[in-house]
mmCIF file of C-alpha atoms and ligand atoms in Angstrom:
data_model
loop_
_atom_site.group_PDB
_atom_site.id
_atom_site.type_symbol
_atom_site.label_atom_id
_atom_site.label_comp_id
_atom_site.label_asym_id
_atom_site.label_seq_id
_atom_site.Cartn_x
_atom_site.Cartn_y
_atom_site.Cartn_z
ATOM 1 C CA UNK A 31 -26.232 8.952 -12.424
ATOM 2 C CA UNK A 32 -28.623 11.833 -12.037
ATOM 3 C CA UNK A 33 -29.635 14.343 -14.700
ATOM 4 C CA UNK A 34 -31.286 16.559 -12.362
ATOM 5 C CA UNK A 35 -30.054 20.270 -11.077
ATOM 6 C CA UNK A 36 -28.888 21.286 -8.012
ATOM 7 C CA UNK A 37 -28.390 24.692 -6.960
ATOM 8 C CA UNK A 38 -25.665 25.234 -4.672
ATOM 9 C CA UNK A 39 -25.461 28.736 -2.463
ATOM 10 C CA UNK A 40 -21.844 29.147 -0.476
ATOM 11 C CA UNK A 41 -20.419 27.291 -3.075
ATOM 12 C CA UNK A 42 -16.978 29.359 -3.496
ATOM 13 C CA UNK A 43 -15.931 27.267 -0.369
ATOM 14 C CA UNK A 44 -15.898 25.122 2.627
ATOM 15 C CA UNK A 45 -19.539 22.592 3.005
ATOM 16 C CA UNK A 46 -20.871 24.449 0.071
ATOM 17 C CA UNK A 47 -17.969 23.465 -2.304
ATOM 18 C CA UNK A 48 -17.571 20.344 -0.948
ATOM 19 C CA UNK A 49 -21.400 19.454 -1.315
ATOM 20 C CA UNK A 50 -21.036 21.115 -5.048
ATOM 21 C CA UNK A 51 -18.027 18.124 -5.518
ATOM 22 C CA UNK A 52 -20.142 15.416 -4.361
ATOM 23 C CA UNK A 53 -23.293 16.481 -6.223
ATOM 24 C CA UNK A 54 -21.328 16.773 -9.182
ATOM 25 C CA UNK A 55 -19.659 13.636 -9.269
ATOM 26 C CA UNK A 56 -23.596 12.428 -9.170
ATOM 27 C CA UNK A 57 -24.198 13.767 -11.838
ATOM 28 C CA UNK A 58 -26.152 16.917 -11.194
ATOM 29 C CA UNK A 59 -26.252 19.922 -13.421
ATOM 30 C CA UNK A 60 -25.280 22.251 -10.783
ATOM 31 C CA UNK A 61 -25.726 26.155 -10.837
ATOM 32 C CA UNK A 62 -23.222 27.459 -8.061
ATOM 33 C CA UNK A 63 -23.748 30.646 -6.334
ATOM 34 C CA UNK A 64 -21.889 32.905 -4.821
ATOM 35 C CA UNK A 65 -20.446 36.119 -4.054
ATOM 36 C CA UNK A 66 -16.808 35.150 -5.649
ATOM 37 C CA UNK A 67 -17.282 34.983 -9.608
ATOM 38 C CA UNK A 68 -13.516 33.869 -10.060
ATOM 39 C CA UNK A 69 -13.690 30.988 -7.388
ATOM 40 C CA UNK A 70 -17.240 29.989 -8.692
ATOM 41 C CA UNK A 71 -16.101 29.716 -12.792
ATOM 42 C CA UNK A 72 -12.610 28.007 -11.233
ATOM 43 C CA UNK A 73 -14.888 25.622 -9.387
ATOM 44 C CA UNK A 74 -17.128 25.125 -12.423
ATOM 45 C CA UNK A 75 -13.899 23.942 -14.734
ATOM 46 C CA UNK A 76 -13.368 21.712 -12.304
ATOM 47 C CA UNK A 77 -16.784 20.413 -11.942
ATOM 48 C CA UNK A 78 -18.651 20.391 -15.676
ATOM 49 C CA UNK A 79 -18.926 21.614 -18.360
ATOM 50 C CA UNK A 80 -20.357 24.975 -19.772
ATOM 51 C CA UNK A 81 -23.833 22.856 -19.990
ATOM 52 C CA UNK A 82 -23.642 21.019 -16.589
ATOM 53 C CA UNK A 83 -22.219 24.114 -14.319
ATOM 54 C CA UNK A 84 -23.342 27.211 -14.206
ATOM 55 C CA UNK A 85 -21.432 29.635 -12.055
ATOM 56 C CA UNK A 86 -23.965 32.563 -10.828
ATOM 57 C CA UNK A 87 -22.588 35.555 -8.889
ATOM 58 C CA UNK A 88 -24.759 36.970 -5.970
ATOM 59 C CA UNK A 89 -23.885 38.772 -3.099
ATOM 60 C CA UNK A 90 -26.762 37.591 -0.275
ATOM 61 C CA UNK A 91 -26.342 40.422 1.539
ATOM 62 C CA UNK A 92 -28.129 42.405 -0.840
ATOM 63 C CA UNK A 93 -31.463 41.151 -0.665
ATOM 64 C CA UNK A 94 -33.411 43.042 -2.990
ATOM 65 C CA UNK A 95 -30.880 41.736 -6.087
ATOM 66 C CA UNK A 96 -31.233 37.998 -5.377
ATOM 67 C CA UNK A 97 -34.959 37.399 -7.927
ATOM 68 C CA UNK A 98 -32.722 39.587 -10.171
ATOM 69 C CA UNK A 99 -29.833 37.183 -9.589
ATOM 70 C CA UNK A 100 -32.187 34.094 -9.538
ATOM 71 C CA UNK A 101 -34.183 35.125 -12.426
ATOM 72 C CA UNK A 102 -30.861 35.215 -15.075
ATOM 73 C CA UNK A 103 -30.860 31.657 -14.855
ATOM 74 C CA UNK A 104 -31.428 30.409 -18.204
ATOM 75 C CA UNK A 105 -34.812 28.536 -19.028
ATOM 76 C CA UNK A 106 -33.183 25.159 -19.163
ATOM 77 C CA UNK A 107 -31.598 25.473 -15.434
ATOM 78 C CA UNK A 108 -34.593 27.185 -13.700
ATOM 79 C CA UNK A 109 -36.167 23.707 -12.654
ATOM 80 C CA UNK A 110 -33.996 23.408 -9.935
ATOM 81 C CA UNK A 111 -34.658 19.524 -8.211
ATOM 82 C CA UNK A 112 -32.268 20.010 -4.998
ATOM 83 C CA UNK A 113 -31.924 23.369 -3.443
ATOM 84 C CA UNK A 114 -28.653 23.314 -1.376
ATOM 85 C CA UNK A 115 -29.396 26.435 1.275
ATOM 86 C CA UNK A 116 -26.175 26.828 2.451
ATOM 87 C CA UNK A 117 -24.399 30.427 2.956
ATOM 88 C CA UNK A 118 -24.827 31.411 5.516
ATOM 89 C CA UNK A 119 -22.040 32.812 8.022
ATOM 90 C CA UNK A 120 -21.447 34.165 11.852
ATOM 91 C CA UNK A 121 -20.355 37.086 12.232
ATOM 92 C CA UNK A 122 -18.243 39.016 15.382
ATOM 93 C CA UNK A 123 -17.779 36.488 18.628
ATOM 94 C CA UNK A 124 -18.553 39.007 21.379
ATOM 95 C CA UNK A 125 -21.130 38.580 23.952
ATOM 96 C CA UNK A 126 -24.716 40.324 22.816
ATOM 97 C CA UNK A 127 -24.006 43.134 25.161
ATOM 98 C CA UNK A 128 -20.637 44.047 23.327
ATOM 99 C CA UNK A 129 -21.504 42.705 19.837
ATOM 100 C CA UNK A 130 -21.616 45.058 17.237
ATOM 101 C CA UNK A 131 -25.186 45.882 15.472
ATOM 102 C CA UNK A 132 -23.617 45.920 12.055
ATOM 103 C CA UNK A 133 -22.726 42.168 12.275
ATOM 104 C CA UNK A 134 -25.926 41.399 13.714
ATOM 105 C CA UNK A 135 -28.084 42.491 10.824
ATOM 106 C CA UNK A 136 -25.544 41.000 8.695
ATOM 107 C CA UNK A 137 -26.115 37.822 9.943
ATOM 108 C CA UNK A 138 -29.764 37.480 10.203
ATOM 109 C CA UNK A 139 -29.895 39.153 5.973
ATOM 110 C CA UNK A 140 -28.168 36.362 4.824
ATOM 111 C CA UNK A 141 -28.528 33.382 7.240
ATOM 112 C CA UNK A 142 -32.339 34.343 7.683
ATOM 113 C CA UNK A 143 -33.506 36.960 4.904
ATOM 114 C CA UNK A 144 -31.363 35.508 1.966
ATOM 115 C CA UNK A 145 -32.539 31.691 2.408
ATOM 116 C CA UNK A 146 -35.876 32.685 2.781
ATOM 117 C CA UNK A 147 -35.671 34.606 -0.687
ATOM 118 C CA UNK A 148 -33.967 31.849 -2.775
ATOM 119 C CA UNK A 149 -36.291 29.737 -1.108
ATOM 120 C CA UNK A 150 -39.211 31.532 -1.708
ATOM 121 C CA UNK A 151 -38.263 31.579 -5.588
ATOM 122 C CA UNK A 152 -37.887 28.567 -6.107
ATOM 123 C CA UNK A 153 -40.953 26.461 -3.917
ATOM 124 C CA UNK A 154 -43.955 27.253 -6.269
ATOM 125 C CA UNK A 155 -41.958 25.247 -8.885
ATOM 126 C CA UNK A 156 -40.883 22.799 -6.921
ATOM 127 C CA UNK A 157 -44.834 22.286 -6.282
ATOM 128 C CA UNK A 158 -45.805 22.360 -9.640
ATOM 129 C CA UNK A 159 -43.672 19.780 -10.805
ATOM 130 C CA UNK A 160 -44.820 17.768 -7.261
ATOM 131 C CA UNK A 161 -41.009 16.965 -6.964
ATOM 132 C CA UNK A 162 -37.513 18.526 -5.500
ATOM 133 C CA UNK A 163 -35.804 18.818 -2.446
ATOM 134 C CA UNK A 164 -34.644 21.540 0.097
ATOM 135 C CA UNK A 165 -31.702 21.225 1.904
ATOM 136 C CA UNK A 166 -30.881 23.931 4.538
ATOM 137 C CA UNK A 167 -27.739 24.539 6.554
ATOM 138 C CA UNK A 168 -28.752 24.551 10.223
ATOM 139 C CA UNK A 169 -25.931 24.408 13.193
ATOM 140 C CA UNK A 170 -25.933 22.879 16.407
ATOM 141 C CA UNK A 171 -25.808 26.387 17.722
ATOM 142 C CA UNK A 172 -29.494 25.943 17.107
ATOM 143 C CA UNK A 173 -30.201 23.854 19.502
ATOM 144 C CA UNK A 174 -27.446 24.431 22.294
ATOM 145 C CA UNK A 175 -26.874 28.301 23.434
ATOM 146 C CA UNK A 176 -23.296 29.000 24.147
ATOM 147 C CA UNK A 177 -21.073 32.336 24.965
ATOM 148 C CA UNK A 178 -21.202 34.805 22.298
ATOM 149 C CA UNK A 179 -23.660 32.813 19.927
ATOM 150 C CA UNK A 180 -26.601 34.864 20.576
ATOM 151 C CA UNK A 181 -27.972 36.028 17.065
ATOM 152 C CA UNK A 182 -25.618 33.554 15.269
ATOM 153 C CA UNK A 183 -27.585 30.663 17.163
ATOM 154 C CA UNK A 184 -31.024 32.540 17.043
ATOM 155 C CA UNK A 185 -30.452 32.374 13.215
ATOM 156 C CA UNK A 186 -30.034 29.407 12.732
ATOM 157 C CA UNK A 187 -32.833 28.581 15.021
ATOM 158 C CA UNK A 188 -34.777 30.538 12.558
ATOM 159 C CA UNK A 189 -33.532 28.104 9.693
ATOM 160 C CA UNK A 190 -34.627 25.008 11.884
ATOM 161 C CA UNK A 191 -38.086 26.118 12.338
ATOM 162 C CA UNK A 192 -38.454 27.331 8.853
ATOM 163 C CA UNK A 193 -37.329 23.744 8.079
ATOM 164 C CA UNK A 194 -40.006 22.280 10.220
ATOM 165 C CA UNK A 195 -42.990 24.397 8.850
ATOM 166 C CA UNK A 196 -41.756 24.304 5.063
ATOM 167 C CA UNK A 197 -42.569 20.374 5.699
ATOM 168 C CA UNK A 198 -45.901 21.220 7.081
ATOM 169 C CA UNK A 199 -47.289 23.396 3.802
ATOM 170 C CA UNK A 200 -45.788 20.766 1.931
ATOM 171 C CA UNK A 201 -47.700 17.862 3.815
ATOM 172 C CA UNK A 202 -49.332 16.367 0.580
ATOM 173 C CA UNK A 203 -46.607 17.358 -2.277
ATOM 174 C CA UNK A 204 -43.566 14.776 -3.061
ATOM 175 C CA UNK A 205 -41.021 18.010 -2.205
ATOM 176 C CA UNK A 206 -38.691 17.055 0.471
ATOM 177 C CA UNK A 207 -37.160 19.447 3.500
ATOM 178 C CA UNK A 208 -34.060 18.495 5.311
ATOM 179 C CA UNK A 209 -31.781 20.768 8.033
ATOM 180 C CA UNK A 210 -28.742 19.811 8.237
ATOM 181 C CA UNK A 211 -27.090 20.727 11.816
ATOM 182 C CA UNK A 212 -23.275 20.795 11.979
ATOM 183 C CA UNK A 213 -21.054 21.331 15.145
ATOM 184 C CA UNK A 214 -18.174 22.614 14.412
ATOM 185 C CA UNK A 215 -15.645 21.936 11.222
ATOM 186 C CA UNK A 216 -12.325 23.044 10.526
ATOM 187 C CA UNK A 217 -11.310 23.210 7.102
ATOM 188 C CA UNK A 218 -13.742 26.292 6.022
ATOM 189 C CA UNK A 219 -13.636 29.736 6.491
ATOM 190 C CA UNK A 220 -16.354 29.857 8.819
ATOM 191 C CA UNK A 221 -14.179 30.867 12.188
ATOM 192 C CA UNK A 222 -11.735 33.224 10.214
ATOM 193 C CA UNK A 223 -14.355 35.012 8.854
ATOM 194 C CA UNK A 224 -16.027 35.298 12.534
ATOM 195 C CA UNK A 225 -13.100 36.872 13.771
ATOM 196 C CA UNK A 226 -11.982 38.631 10.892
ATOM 197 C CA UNK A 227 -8.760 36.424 10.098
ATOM 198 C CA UNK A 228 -7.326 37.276 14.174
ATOM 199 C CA UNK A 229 -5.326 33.930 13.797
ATOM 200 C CA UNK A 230 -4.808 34.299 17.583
ATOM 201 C CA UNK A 231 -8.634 34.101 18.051
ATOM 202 C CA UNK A 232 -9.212 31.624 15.065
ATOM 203 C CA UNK A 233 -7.240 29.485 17.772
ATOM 204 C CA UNK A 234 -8.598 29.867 20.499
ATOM 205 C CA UNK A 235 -11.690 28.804 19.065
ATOM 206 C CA UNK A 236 -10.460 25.465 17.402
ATOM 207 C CA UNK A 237 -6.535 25.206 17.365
ATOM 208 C CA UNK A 238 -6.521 21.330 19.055
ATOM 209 C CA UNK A 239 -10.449 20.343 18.333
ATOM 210 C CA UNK A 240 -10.258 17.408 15.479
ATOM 211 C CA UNK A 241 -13.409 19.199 13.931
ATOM 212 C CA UNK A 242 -15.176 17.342 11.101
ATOM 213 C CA UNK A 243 -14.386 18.033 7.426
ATOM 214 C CA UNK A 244 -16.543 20.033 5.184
ATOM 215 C CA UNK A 245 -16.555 16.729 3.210
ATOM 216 C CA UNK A 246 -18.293 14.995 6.152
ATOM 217 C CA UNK A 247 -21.517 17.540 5.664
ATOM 218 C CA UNK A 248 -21.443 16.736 2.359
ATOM 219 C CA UNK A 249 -21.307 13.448 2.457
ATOM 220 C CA UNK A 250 -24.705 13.713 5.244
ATOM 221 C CA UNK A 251 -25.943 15.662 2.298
ATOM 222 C CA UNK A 252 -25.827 12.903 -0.113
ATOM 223 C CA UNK A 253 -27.016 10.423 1.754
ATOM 224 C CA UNK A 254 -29.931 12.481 2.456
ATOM 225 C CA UNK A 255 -30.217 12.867 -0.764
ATOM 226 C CA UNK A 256 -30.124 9.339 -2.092
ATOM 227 C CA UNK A 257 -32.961 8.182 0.216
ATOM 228 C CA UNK A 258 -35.828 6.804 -1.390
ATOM 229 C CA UNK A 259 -38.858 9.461 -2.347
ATOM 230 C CA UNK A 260 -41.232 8.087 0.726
ATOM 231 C CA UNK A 261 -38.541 8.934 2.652
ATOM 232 C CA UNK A 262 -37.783 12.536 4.795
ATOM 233 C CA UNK A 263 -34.711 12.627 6.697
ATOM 234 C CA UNK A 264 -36.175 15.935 8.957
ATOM 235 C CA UNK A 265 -32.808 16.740 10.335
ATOM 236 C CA UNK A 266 -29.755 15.727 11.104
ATOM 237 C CA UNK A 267 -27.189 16.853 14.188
ATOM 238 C CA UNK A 268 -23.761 15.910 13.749
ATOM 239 C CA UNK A 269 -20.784 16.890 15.930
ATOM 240 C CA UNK A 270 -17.267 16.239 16.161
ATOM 241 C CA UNK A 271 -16.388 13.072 18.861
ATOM 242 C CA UNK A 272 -14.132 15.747 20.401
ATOM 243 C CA UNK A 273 -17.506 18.333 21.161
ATOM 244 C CA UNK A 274 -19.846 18.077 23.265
ATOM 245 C CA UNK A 275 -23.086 20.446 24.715
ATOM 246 C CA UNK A 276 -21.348 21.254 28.130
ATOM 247 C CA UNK A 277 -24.591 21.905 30.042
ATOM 248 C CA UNK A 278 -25.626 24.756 31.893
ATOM 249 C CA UNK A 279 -23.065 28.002 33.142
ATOM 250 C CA UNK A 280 -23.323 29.456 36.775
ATOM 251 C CA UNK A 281 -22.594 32.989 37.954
ATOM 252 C CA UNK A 282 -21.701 32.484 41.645
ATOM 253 C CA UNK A 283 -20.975 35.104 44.329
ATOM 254 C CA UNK A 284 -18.605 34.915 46.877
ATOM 255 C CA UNK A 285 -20.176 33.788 50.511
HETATM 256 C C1 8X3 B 487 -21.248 26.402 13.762
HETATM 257 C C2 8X3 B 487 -21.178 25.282 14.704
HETATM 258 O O1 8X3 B 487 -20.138 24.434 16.848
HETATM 259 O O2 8X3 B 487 -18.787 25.909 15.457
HETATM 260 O O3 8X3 B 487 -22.397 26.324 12.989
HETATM 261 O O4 8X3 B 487 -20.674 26.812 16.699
HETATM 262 S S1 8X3 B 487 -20.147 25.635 16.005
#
């Protein structure tokens, strides 16, 4: 069992709950952030007790509160060991040309801005103590463009190469970097909140796919986790067996 503490960001729901139930059943003293207090301190119950879970409310879309946030974690919790980057969120599913600015700087605050800021907190610690362990939430949509996932993808494209060059400043420390790069998974919020809870769209997205669990990322998580300290798992891609990159589109005229 560990005594160390992991700090959990998403974790009202979906991968970053389900990572939170995992960690905890490790062992971790886990802080929990979030922007739901109610879910968080219900999670928290759950999870610990008053000494092992911490629930911290933070809305990531306000970027200029999150030291604030970060900084009202008491003395005894600020040594975080495994940073667990994971809200993050897409926002609107309409090509760039008919997507709506609003969600666009949404998107890149939190899934760009916000996990650069928590990160940013917390690495000169992590240094210091020559130990700990960043794991951010990437997405396939990284690595494979598809219709409509313009700045969503570019985001997260953002988070892989942030990944990749944390690991290079850190070339000489024991502090670990990991992206984890999900396809798509069903049992979150992710598509509803894409779509605004349109149920009809919400299906056409993934009504039929057998998508993986949130519990399947966390699981990847804590096996990334668990490796021995010589050992940096850089990234991982997982998918569902029922998705696939399709390959390139084609505009054709008529001849
Ligand atoms: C989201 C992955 O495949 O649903 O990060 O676009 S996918």
């Amino acid at each position: 069992m560990s005594s160390k503490i992991a700090l959990v960001t998403g974790a009202s729901s979906g991968i970053g709950k389900a990572t939170a139930e995992v960690l905890a059943r490790r062992g971790y003293k886990l802080i929990l952030v979030g922007r739901r207090l109610a879910k968080l301190r219900q999670l928290c119950e759950a999870l610990g007790t008053q000494e092992t879970c911490l629930p911290l409310q933070c809305d990531f879309f306000e970027i200029d509160r999150i030291a604030a946030a970060l900084q009202s974690i008491p003395a005894e919790l600020q040594q975080v060991d495994v940073l667990i980057n994971n809200a993050g969120n897409a926002l609107g599913f309409d090509t760039a040309q008919q997507s709506d600015w609003q969600d666009w700087e949404r998107m890149i605050n939190l899934n760009c801005t916000a996990l650069a800021r928590v990160t940013h907190y917390f690495l000169p610690g992590m240094v210091a103590r020559n130990s700990g362990h960043i794991v951010n939430l990437g997405s396939v949509a990284a690595v494979y463009p598809y219709k409509s996932g313009n700045v969503y993808g570019a985001s997260k494209a953002f988070v892989a190469m942030f990944s990749r060059n944390l690991k290079v400043d850190l070339l000489g420390t024991a502090v670990r970097v990991t992206n984890i790069e999900p396809g798509m998974v069903s049992d979150t919020e992710f598509t509803d909140v894409r779509v605004q809870g349109d149920a009809a769209k919400v299906e056409a997205i993934k009504g039929g796919v057998n998508a993986l669990r949130a519990v399947d990322i966390a699981n990847t998580i804590d096996w990334v986790l668990q490796q021995p300290a010589h050992v940096n798992i850089n990234r991982v891609e997982l998918m569902p067996v029922a998705q696939a990159a399709a390959g390139l589109a084609y505009h054709r005229v008529n001849t």
